[in-house]
C-alpha cells in the first residue's frame, strides 16, 4: 500500500516538474541518453565538436552516464571519435546513493581494454610515510579482495616520502 502511494506521489511530482519545464539531474541524463540513441546525428554532431573527452571521477558513474560517454566516444566511425581519457579509482566510489555502480565502471573499463585501450594504476604515494603504508597493507590488503561489480582489488602503494613528519603531517 505504501509503495503504491509513494510511486503515485513520485509520478505526480515528475509530471509537475515536466509541465513546469524543470528537470532533475537524473532526468537530464536520461533524456540526453534517449536523445542520442533516438537521433544518432545528435551524437555525431557532439563528437564532431570534441577532440579529447576527459571524464574525471569515473568511479562515480552509473549506467546512464556510461551510455552517454559510450555514445560520444565509442560509437560511430572510429576516425570521427574523440580521444577518451578516464580518471577514476573504484576504491573511492562514494555515490552509490545516486546509482553509481562499480559494475558499470568495470564493464566500461573492460570494453576500453578490449578495444585496445590501456588501464594504468597509480601506485606511488607522495603523502604518507612508509609506516602508514605498512599499516594499510597489513590491515586492508587481506580484506580488500576483488568481487566483480562489488569490490575492487587492493593495489599496493609505494611511498615516496621519508624523514620526520612536520606539524599536522602523517
Coordinates of N, CA, C and O in Angstrom, one line a residue:
X1 N 0.8 -1.2 0.0 CA 0.0 0.0 0.0 C 0.9 1.3 0.0 O 0.6 2.2 -0.8
X2 N 1.9 1.3 0.9 CA 2.8 2.4 1.0 C 3.5 2.6 -0.4 O 3.7 3.7 -0.8
X3 N 3.9 1.5 -1.0 CA 4.7 1.6 -2.2 C 3.8 2.2 -3.3 O 4.3 3.0 -4.1
X4 N 2.6 1.8 -3.4 CA 1.7 2.4 -4.4 C 1.5 3.9 -4.2 O 1.6 4.7 -5.1
X5 N 1.3 4.3 -2.9 CA 1.2 5.8 -2.7 C 2.5 6.5 -3.0 O 2.4 7.6 -3.6
X6 N 3.6 6.0 -2.7 CA 4.9 6.6 -3.0 C 5.1 6.7 -4.5 O 5.6 7.7 -5.0
X7 N 4.8 5.6 -5.2 CA 5.0 5.7 -6.7 C 4.1 6.6 -7.3 O 4.4 7.3 -8.3
X8 N 2.8 6.8 -6.8 CA 1.9 7.7 -7.4 C 2.3 9.1 -7.1 O 2.2 10.1 -7.9
X9 N 2.9 9.3 -5.9 CA 3.4 10.6 -5.5 C 4.6 11.0 -6.4 O 4.7 12.2 -6.9
X10 N 5.5 10.1 -6.6 CA 6.7 10.3 -7.4 C 6.2 10.7 -8.8 O 6.8 11.6 -9.5
X11 N 5.2 10.0 -9.4 CA 4.7 10.2 -10.7 C 4.1 11.6 -10.8 O 4.3 12.4 -11.8
X12 N 3.4 12.0 -9.7 CA 2.8 13.4 -9.7 C 3.9 14.4 -9.7 O 3.7 15.5 -10.4
X13 N 4.9 14.2 -8.9 CA 6.0 15.2 -8.8 C 6.7 15.3 -10.2 O 7.0 16.4 -10.6
X14 N 7.0 14.2 -10.8 CA 7.6 14.2 -12.1 C 6.8 14.9 -13.1 O 7.3 15.7 -13.9
X15 N 5.5 14.7 -13.1 CA 4.6 15.4 -14.0 C 4.6 16.9 -13.8 O 4.6 17.7 -14.7
X16 N 4.5 17.3 -12.5 CA 4.5 18.7 -12.2 C 5.8 19.4 -12.6 O 5.8 20.5 -13.2
X17 N 6.9 18.7 -12.4 CA 8.2 19.2 -12.8 C 8.2 19.4 -14.4 O 8.7 20.4 -14.9
X18 N 7.8 18.3 -15.1 CA 7.7 18.4 -16.5 C 6.9 19.5 -17.1 O 7.3 20.2 -17.9
X19 N 5.7 19.7 -16.5 CA 4.8 20.7 -17.0 C 5.4 22.1 -16.7 O 5.0 23.1 -17.3
X20 N 6.2 22.2 -15.6 CA 6.8 23.5 -15.3 C 8.1 23.7 -16.0 O 8.8 24.8 -15.8
X21 N 8.5 22.8 -16.9 CA 9.8 22.9 -17.6 C 11.0 22.7 -16.8 O 12.1 23.2 -17.1
X22 N 10.9 22.0 -15.7 CA 12.0 21.7 -14.8 C 12.4 20.2 -14.9 O 11.5 19.4 -15.0
X23 N 13.7 20.0 -14.9 CA 14.2 18.6 -14.9 C 15.2 18.4 -13.8 O 16.0 19.3 -13.5
X24 N 15.1 17.2 -13.2 CA 16.1 16.8 -12.2 C 17.4 16.4 -13.0 O 17.4 16.2 -14.2
X25 N 18.5 16.3 -12.2 CA 19.8 15.9 -12.8 C 19.6 14.5 -13.5 O 20.1 14.3 -14.6
X26 N 18.9 13.6 -12.8 CA 18.7 12.3 -13.3 C 17.9 12.3 -14.6 O 18.2 11.6 -15.6
X27 N 16.9 13.2 -14.7 CA 16.1 13.3 -15.9 C 16.9 13.9 -17.1 O 16.8 13.5 -18.2
X28 N 17.8 14.9 -16.8 CA 18.6 15.4 -17.8 C 19.5 14.3 -18.4 O 19.7 14.3 -19.6
X29 N 20.1 13.5 -17.5 CA 20.9 12.4 -18.0 C 20.1 11.4 -18.9 O 20.5 11.0 -20.0
X30 N 19.0 11.0 -18.3 CA 18.1 10.1 -19.0 C 17.7 10.6 -20.4 O 17.8 9.9 -21.4
X31 N 17.3 11.9 -20.4 CA 16.9 12.5 -21.7 C 18.0 12.6 -22.7 O 17.8 12.5 -23.9
X32 N 19.2 12.9 -22.2 CA 20.4 13.0 -23.1 C 20.7 11.7 -23.7 O 20.9 11.6 -24.9
X33 N 20.6 10.6 -22.9 CA 20.9 9.3 -23.5 C 19.8 9.0 -24.5 O 20.1 8.5 -25.6
X34 N 18.6 9.2 -24.2 CA 17.5 8.9 -25.1 C 17.6 9.7 -26.4 O 17.4 9.1 -27.5
X35 N 18.0 11.0 -26.3 CA 18.1 11.8 -27.5 C 19.2 11.2 -28.4 O 19.0 11.1 -29.6
X36 N 20.3 10.9 -27.8 CA 21.5 10.4 -28.6 C 21.1 9.0 -29.2 O 21.6 8.7 -30.3
X37 N 20.4 8.2 -28.5 CA 20.0 6.9 -29.0 C 19.0 7.0 -30.1 O 19.0 6.3 -31.1
X38 N 18.0 7.9 -30.0 CA 16.9 8.0 -31.0 C 17.4 8.8 -32.2 O 16.8 8.6 -33.3
X39 N 18.3 9.7 -32.0 CA 18.8 10.6 -33.1 C 20.3 10.5 -33.2 O 21.0 11.4 -32.7
X40 N 20.8 9.5 -33.9 CA 22.3 9.3 -34.0 C 23.0 10.5 -34.5 O 24.2 10.8 -34.2
X41 N 22.3 11.4 -35.3 CA 23.0 12.6 -35.8 C 23.4 13.5 -34.7 O 24.3 14.3 -34.9
X42 N 22.6 13.5 -33.6 CA 23.0 14.4 -32.5 C 24.3 13.9 -31.9 O 25.2 14.8 -31.6
X43 N 24.5 12.6 -31.7 CA 25.7 12.1 -31.1 C 26.9 12.4 -32.1 O 28.0 12.8 -31.7
X44 N 26.6 12.3 -33.4 CA 27.7 12.6 -34.4 C 28.1 14.1 -34.3 O 29.2 14.5 -34.3
X45 N 27.1 15.0 -34.1 CA 27.4 16.4 -34.0 C 28.2 16.7 -32.7 O 29.1 17.5 -32.7
X46 N 27.8 16.0 -31.7 CA 28.6 16.2 -30.4 C 30.0 15.8 -30.6 O 30.9 16.5 -30.2
X47 N 30.2 14.6 -31.2 CA 31.5 14.0 -31.4 C 32.3 15.0 -32.3 O 33.5 15.1 -32.0
X48 N 31.7 15.6 -33.3 CA 32.4 16.5 -34.2 C 33.0 17.7 -33.5 O 34.0 18.3 -33.9
X49 N 32.5 18.1 -32.4 CA 32.9 19.2 -31.6 C 33.9 18.9 -30.5 O 34.3 19.8 -29.8
X50 N 34.3 17.7 -30.4 CA 35.2 17.3 -29.3 C 36.5 16.6 -29.9 O 36.3 15.6 -30.6
X51 N 37.6 17.1 -29.5 CA 38.9 16.4 -29.9 C 39.3 15.3 -28.8 O 39.7 14.2 -29.2
X52 N 39.2 15.7 -27.6 CA 39.5 14.9 -26.5 C 38.4 15.0 -25.4 O 38.0 16.1 -25.0
X53 N 38.0 13.8 -24.9 CA 37.0 13.8 -23.8 C 37.6 13.3 -22.6 O 38.1 12.1 -22.6
X54 N 37.7 14.1 -21.5 CA 38.2 13.7 -20.2 C 37.0 13.5 -19.3 O 36.3 14.5 -19.1
X55 N 36.9 12.4 -18.6 CA 35.9 12.2 -17.6 C 36.6 11.9 -16.3 O 37.3 10.9 -16.2
X56 N 36.5 12.8 -15.4 CA 37.1 12.6 -14.1 C 36.1 12.0 -13.1 O 34.9 12.1 -13.3
X57 N 36.6 11.4 -12.1 CA 35.8 10.7 -11.1 C 34.9 9.7 -11.7 O 33.7 9.5 -11.3
X58 N 35.5 8.9 -12.7 CA 34.7 7.9 -13.4 C 34.1 6.8 -12.5 O 33.1 6.2 -12.9
X59 N 34.7 6.6 -11.3 CA 34.2 5.6 -10.4 C 32.8 5.9 -9.9 O 32.2 5.0 -9.4
X60 N 32.4 7.1 -10.1 CA 31.1 7.5 -9.6 C 30.0 7.6 -10.7 O 29.0 8.3 -10.5
X61 N 30.2 6.9 -11.8 CA 29.3 6.9 -12.9 C 28.3 5.7 -12.7 O 28.5 4.8 -12.0
X62 N 27.2 5.9 -13.4 CA 26.1 4.9 -13.5 C 25.9 4.4 -14.9 O 26.6 4.9 -15.8
X63 N 25.0 3.5 -15.1 CA 24.7 3.0 -16.5 C 24.3 4.1 -17.5 O 24.8 4.1 -18.6
X64 N 23.6 5.1 -17.0 CA 23.1 6.1 -17.9 C 24.3 7.0 -18.4 O 24.5 7.3 -19.5
X65 N 25.1 7.4 -17.4 CA 26.3 8.2 -17.7 C 27.2 7.5 -18.6 O 27.8 8.0 -19.5
X66 N 27.4 6.2 -18.3 CA 28.3 5.4 -19.2 C 27.7 5.3 -20.6 O 28.5 5.4 -21.6
X67 N 26.4 5.2 -20.8 CA 25.8 5.2 -22.1 C 26.1 6.5 -22.9 O 26.3 6.5 -24.1
X68 N 26.1 7.6 -22.2 CA 26.3 8.9 -22.8 C 27.8 9.0 -23.2 O 28.1 9.3 -24.4
X69 N 28.7 8.6 -22.4 CA 30.1 8.6 -22.7 C 30.4 7.6 -23.9 O 31.1 7.9 -24.8
X70 N 29.8 6.5 -23.8 CA 29.9 5.5 -24.9 C 29.4 6.0 -26.2 O 30.0 5.9 -27.2
X71 N 28.2 6.7 -26.2 CA 27.7 7.3 -27.4 C 28.5 8.3 -28.0 O 28.6 8.5 -29.2
X72 N 29.3 9.1 -27.2 CA 30.1 10.1 -27.7 C 31.5 9.6 -28.1 O 32.0 9.9 -29.2
X73 N 32.1 8.7 -27.3 CA 33.5 8.3 -27.5 C 33.7 6.9 -28.1 O 34.8 6.7 -28.6
X74 N 32.7 6.0 -28.1 CA 33.0 4.7 -28.5 C 32.1 4.3 -29.7 O 32.4 3.2 -30.3
X75 N 31.1 5.0 -30.0 CA 30.2 4.7 -31.1 C 30.6 5.5 -32.3 O 31.4 6.4 -32.3
X76 N 30.0 5.2 -33.5 CA 30.2 5.9 -34.7 C 31.5 5.4 -35.4 O 32.2 4.5 -34.9
X77 N 31.9 6.1 -36.4 CA 33.1 5.8 -37.2 C 34.3 6.0 -36.3 O 34.5 7.1 -35.7
X78 N 35.3 5.1 -36.3 CA 36.5 5.3 -35.4 C 37.2 6.6 -35.7 O 37.7 7.2 -34.7
X79 N 37.3 7.0 -37.0 CA 38.1 8.2 -37.2 C 37.3 9.5 -36.9 O 37.9 10.6 -36.9
X80 N 36.1 9.4 -36.5 CA 35.3 10.5 -36.0 C 35.2 10.7 -34.5 O 34.6 11.6 -34.0
X81 N 35.7 9.7 -33.8 CA 35.6 9.6 -32.3 C 36.6 10.5 -31.7 O 37.8 10.6 -32.1
X82 N 36.3 11.2 -30.6 CA 37.3 11.9 -29.9 C 38.2 10.9 -29.1 O 37.8 9.8 -28.8
X83 N 39.4 11.4 -28.7 CA 40.2 10.6 -27.8 C 39.4 10.6 -26.4 O 38.7 11.5 -26.1
X84 N 39.6 9.5 -25.7 CA 38.9 9.3 -24.4 C 39.9 9.0 -23.3 O 40.8 8.2 -23.4
X85 N 39.8 9.8 -22.2 CA 40.7 9.7 -21.1 C 39.8 9.6 -19.9 O 39.1 10.6 -19.6
X86 N 39.8 8.5 -19.2 CA 39.0 8.3 -17.9 C 39.9 8.3 -16.7 O 41.0 7.7 -16.7
X87 N 39.5 9.0 -15.7 CA 40.2 9.0 -14.4 C 39.3 8.6 -13.3 O 38.2 9.1 -13.2
X88 N 39.6 7.5 -12.6 CA 38.8 7.1 -11.6 C 39.4 6.0 -10.7 O 40.2 5.2 -11.3
X89 N 39.1 6.0 -9.5 CA 39.6 5.0 -8.6 C 38.4 4.3 -7.9 O 37.7 4.9 -7.1
X90 N 38.1 3.1 -8.4 CA 36.9 2.4 -7.8 C 36.9 2.2 -6.3 O 35.8 2.1 -5.7
X91 N 38.1 2.3 -5.7 CA 38.1 2.2 -4.2 C 37.6 3.5 -3.6 O 37.4 3.5 -2.4
X92 N 37.4 4.5 -4.4 CA 36.9 5.8 -3.8 C 35.5 6.1 -4.2 O 35.0 7.3 -4.1
X93 N 34.8 5.2 -4.8 CA 33.4 5.4 -5.2 C 32.5 5.7 -4.0 O 32.5 4.9 -3.0
X94 N 31.8 6.9 -4.0 CA 31.0 7.3 -2.9 C 29.6 7.6 -3.3 O 28.8 8.0 -2.4
X95 N 29.2 7.4 -4.5 CA 27.9 7.9 -4.9 C 26.9 6.7 -5.2 O 26.0 6.9 -6.1
X96 N 27.0 5.7 -4.5 CA 26.0 4.6 -4.6 C 24.6 5.0 -4.3 O 23.6 4.6 -4.9
X97 N 24.5 6.1 -3.5 CA 23.1 6.6 -3.2 C 22.5 7.2 -4.4 O 21.3 7.4 -4.4
X98 N 23.2 7.6 -5.4 CA 22.6 8.2 -6.6 C 22.9 7.3 -7.8 O 23.0 7.8 -8.9
X99 N 23.0 6.0 -7.6 CA 23.0 5.0 -8.6 C 24.4 4.7 -9.2 O 24.5 3.9 -10.2
X100 N 25.5 5.3 -8.7 CA 26.8 4.9 -9.2 C 27.0 3.4 -8.9 O 26.7 3.0 -7.8
X101 N 27.6 2.7 -9.8 CA 27.8 1.3 -9.7 C 29.2 0.9 -10.1 O 29.6 1.2 -11.2
X102 N 29.9 0.1 -9.3 CA 31.1 -0.5 -9.7 C 31.0 -1.4 -10.9 O 31.9 -1.5 -11.8
X103 N 29.8 -2.0 -11.0 CA 29.6 -2.9 -12.2 C 29.6 -2.1 -13.5 O 30.2 -2.5 -14.5
X104 N 29.1 -0.9 -13.5 CA 29.1 0.0 -14.7 C 30.5 0.4 -15.0 O 31.0 0.4 -16.1
X105 N 31.3 0.8 -14.0 CA 32.7 1.1 -14.1 C 33.5 0.0 -14.7 O 34.2 0.1 -15.7
X106 N 33.3 -1.2 -14.1 CA 34.1 -2.4 -14.6 C 33.8 -2.7 -16.0 O 34.7 -3.0 -16.8
X107 N 32.5 -2.7 -16.4 CA 32.1 -3.1 -17.7 C 32.6 -2.1 -18.7 O 33.1 -2.5 -19.8
X108 N 32.6 -0.8 -18.4 CA 33.1 0.2 -19.3 C 34.6 0.1 -19.5 O 35.2 0.1 -20.6
X109 N 35.3 -0.1 -18.3 CA 36.8 -0.2 -18.4 C 37.2 -1.5 -19.2 O 38.2 -1.4 -19.9
X110 N 36.5 -2.5 -19.0 CA 36.7 -3.8 -19.7 C 36.6 -3.6 -21.2 O 37.4 -4.0 -22.0
X111 N 35.5 -2.8 -21.6 CA 35.3 -2.6 -23.0 C 36.5 -1.7 -23.6 O 36.9 -2.0 -24.7
X112 N 36.9 -0.7 -22.8 CA 38.0 0.1 -23.3 C 39.2 -0.8 -23.5 O 39.9 -0.7 -24.6
X113 N 39.5 -1.7 -22.6 CA 40.7 -2.6 -22.7 C 40.5 -3.5 -23.9 O 41.5 -3.8 -24.7
X114 N 39.3 -4.0 -24.1 CA 39.1 -5.0 -25.3 C 39.3 -4.3 -26.6 O 39.6 -4.9 -27.6
X115 N 39.0 -3.0 -26.6 CA 39.1 -2.2 -27.9 C 40.5 -1.6 -28.0 O 40.7 -0.7 -28.8
X116 N 41.5 -2.0 -27.2 CA 42.9 -1.6 -27.4 C 43.3 -0.5 -26.4 O 44.5 -0.1 -26.5
X117 N 42.4 0.0 -25.5 CA 42.8 1.0 -24.6 C 43.6 0.4 -23.4 O 43.7 -0.9 -23.3
X118 N 44.3 1.2 -22.7 CA 45.1 0.7 -21.5 C 44.5 1.2 -20.2 O 44.1 2.3 -20.1
X119 N 44.7 0.4 -19.2 CA 44.3 0.8 -17.9 C 45.6 0.9 -17.1 O 46.4 -0.1 -17.0
X120 N 45.9 2.0 -16.5 CA 47.1 2.3 -15.8 C 46.7 2.5 -14.3 O 45.7 3.1 -14.0
X121 N 47.6 2.0 -13.4 CA 47.3 2.2 -12.0 C 48.4 3.1 -11.4 O 49.6 2.9 -11.7
X122 N 48.0 4.1 -10.7 CA 48.9 5.0 -10.0 C 49.2 4.3 -8.6 O 48.3 4.1 -7.8
X123 N 50.5 4.0 -8.4 CA 50.8 3.2 -7.2 C 51.8 3.9 -6.4 O 52.3 3.4 -5.4
X124 N 52.2 5.1 -6.7 CA 53.2 5.9 -5.9 C 52.4 6.9 -5.0 O 51.6 7.7 -5.5
X125 N 52.7 6.9 -3.8 CA 52.0 7.7 -2.8 C 53.1 8.7 -2.3 O 54.1 8.3 -1.7
X126 N 52.8 10.0 -2.5 CA 53.7 11.1 -2.0 C 53.2 11.7 -0.7 O 53.9 12.6 -0.2
X127 N 52.1 11.3 -0.2 CA 51.5 11.9 1.0 C 51.9 11.2 2.3 O 52.1 11.8 3.3
X128 N 52.0 9.9 2.3 CA 52.2 9.1 3.5 C 53.6 8.6 3.7 O 54.3 8.3 2.7
X129 N 53.9 8.3 4.9 CA 55.2 7.7 5.3 C 55.1 6.2 5.1 O 54.0 5.6 5.1
X130 N 56.2 5.5 5.0 CA 56.2 4.0 4.9 C 55.4 3.4 6.1 O 54.7 2.3 5.9
X131 N 55.4 3.9 7.3 CA 54.7 3.3 8.4 C 53.2 3.3 8.1 O 52.5 2.3 8.5
X132 N 52.7 4.4 7.5 CA 51.2 4.4 7.2 C 50.9 3.4 6.1 O 50.0 2.6 6.2
X133 N 51.8 3.3 5.1 CA 51.6 2.4 4.0 C 51.6 0.9 4.6 O 50.8 0.1 4.2
X134 N 52.6 0.7 5.5 CA 52.7 -0.7 6.0 C 51.4 -1.0 6.8 O 50.9 -2.2 6.8
X135 N 50.9 -0.1 7.6 CA 49.6 -0.3 8.3 C 48.5 -0.6 7.4 O 47.7 -1.6 7.6
X136 N 48.3 0.2 6.3 CA 47.3 -0.1 5.3 C 47.5 -1.5 4.7 O 46.5 -2.2 4.6
X137 N 48.7 -1.8 4.3 CA 48.9 -3.1 3.7 C 48.6 -4.2 4.7 O 47.9 -5.2 4.3
X138 N 48.9 -4.1 5.9 CA 48.7 -5.1 6.9 C 47.2 -5.3 7.2 O 46.7 -6.4 7.3
X139 N 46.4 -4.1 7.3 CA 45.0 -4.2 7.7 C 44.0 -4.3 6.6 O 43.0 -5.0 6.7
X140 N 44.3 -3.6 5.5 CA 43.3 -3.6 4.4 C 43.5 -4.6 3.3 O 42.6 -5.2 2.9
X141 N 44.8 -4.9 3.0 CA 45.0 -5.9 1.9 C 44.3 -7.2 2.1 O 43.8 -7.8 1.1
X142 N 44.4 -7.8 3.3 CA 43.8 -9.1 3.5 C 42.2 -9.1 3.3 O 41.7 -10.1 2.9
X143 N 41.6 -8.0 3.5 CA 40.1 -8.0 3.4 C 39.6 -7.4 2.2 O 38.4 -7.5 1.8
X144 N 40.5 -6.7 1.4 CA 40.0 -6.0 0.2 C 40.3 -6.9 -1.0 O 41.2 -6.7 -1.8
X145 N 39.5 -8.0 -1.1 CA 39.6 -8.9 -2.1 C 38.6 -8.6 -3.3 O 37.4 -8.3 -3.0
X146 N 39.0 -8.7 -4.5 CA 38.1 -8.4 -5.6 C 36.9 -9.3 -5.7 O 37.0 -10.5 -5.6
X147 N 35.8 -8.6 -5.8 CA 34.5 -9.3 -6.1 C 33.9 -8.5 -7.3 O 33.5 -7.3 -7.1
X148 N 33.9 -9.0 -8.5 CA 33.4 -8.3 -9.7 C 32.1 -7.6 -9.4 O 31.1 -8.1 -8.9
X149 N 32.1 -6.3 -9.8 CA 31.0 -5.5 -9.7 C 30.6 -5.0 -8.3 O 29.7 -4.3 -8.1
X150 N 31.4 -5.5 -7.3 CA 31.1 -5.1 -5.9 C 32.3 -4.5 -5.2 O 32.1 -3.5 -4.5
X151 N 33.4 -5.1 -5.3 CA 34.6 -4.7 -4.6 C 35.8 -4.7 -5.5 O 36.1 -5.8 -6.1
X152 N 36.5 -3.6 -5.7 CA 37.8 -3.6 -6.5 C 38.9 -4.3 -5.7 O 38.8 -4.5 -4.5
X153 N 39.9 -4.7 -6.4 CA 41.1 -5.3 -5.8 C 41.9 -4.3 -5.1 O 41.9 -3.1 -5.4
X154 N 42.7 -4.8 -4.1 CA 43.6 -3.9 -3.4 C 44.9 -3.8 -4.3 O 45.3 -4.7 -4.9
X155 N 45.3 -2.5 -4.4 CA 46.6 -2.3 -5.1 C 47.6 -1.6 -4.1 O 47.2 -0.6 -3.5
X156 N 48.7 -2.3 -3.9 CA 49.7 -1.8 -3.0 C 50.3 -0.4 -3.5 O 50.4 -0.2 -4.7
X157 N 50.6 0.4 -2.6 CA 51.2 1.7 -2.9 C 52.7 1.7 -2.4 O 53.1 1.0 -1.5
X158 N 53.4 2.4 -3.2 CA 54.9 2.6 -2.8 C 55.1 4.0 -2.4 O 54.8 5.0 -3.1
X159 N 55.5 4.2 -1.1 CA 55.6 5.5 -0.6 C 56.9 6.2 -1.1 O 57.9 5.5 -1.4
X160 N 56.8 7.5 -1.3 CA 58.0 8.3 -1.8 C 58.5 9.3 -0.7 O 59.4 10.0 -1.0
X161 N 57.8 9.3 0.4 CA 58.2 10.3 1.4 C 59.1 9.6 2.5 O 58.9 8.4 2.8
X162 N 60.1 10.3 3.0 CA 60.9 9.8 4.1 C 61.1 11.0 5.0 O 60.8 12.1 4.8
X163 N 61.7 10.7 6.1 CA 62.1 11.8 7.1 C 61.0 11.9 8.1 O 60.0 11.3 8.1
X164 N 61.2 12.9 9.0 CA 60.3 13.2 10.1 C 59.1 13.9 9.6 O 59.2 14.7 8.6
X165 N 58.0 13.8 10.3 CA 56.8 14.4 10.0 C 56.8 15.9 10.5 O 57.3 16.1 11.6
X166 N 56.2 16.8 9.8 CA 56.0 18.1 10.3 C 54.7 18.3 11.0 O 54.0 17.3 11.1
X167 N 54.4 19.4 11.5 CA 53.1 19.6 12.2 C 51.9 19.3 11.3 O 51.8 19.7 10.1
X168 N 51.0 18.4 11.8 CA 49.8 18.1 11.0 C 50.0 17.1 9.9 O 49.1 16.8 9.1
X169 N 51.3 16.5 9.8 CA 51.5 15.6 8.7 C 51.5 14.1 9.3 O 51.7 13.9 10.4
X170 N 51.2 13.2 8.4 CA 51.2 11.8 8.7 C 52.3 11.1 7.9 O 52.4 11.3 6.7

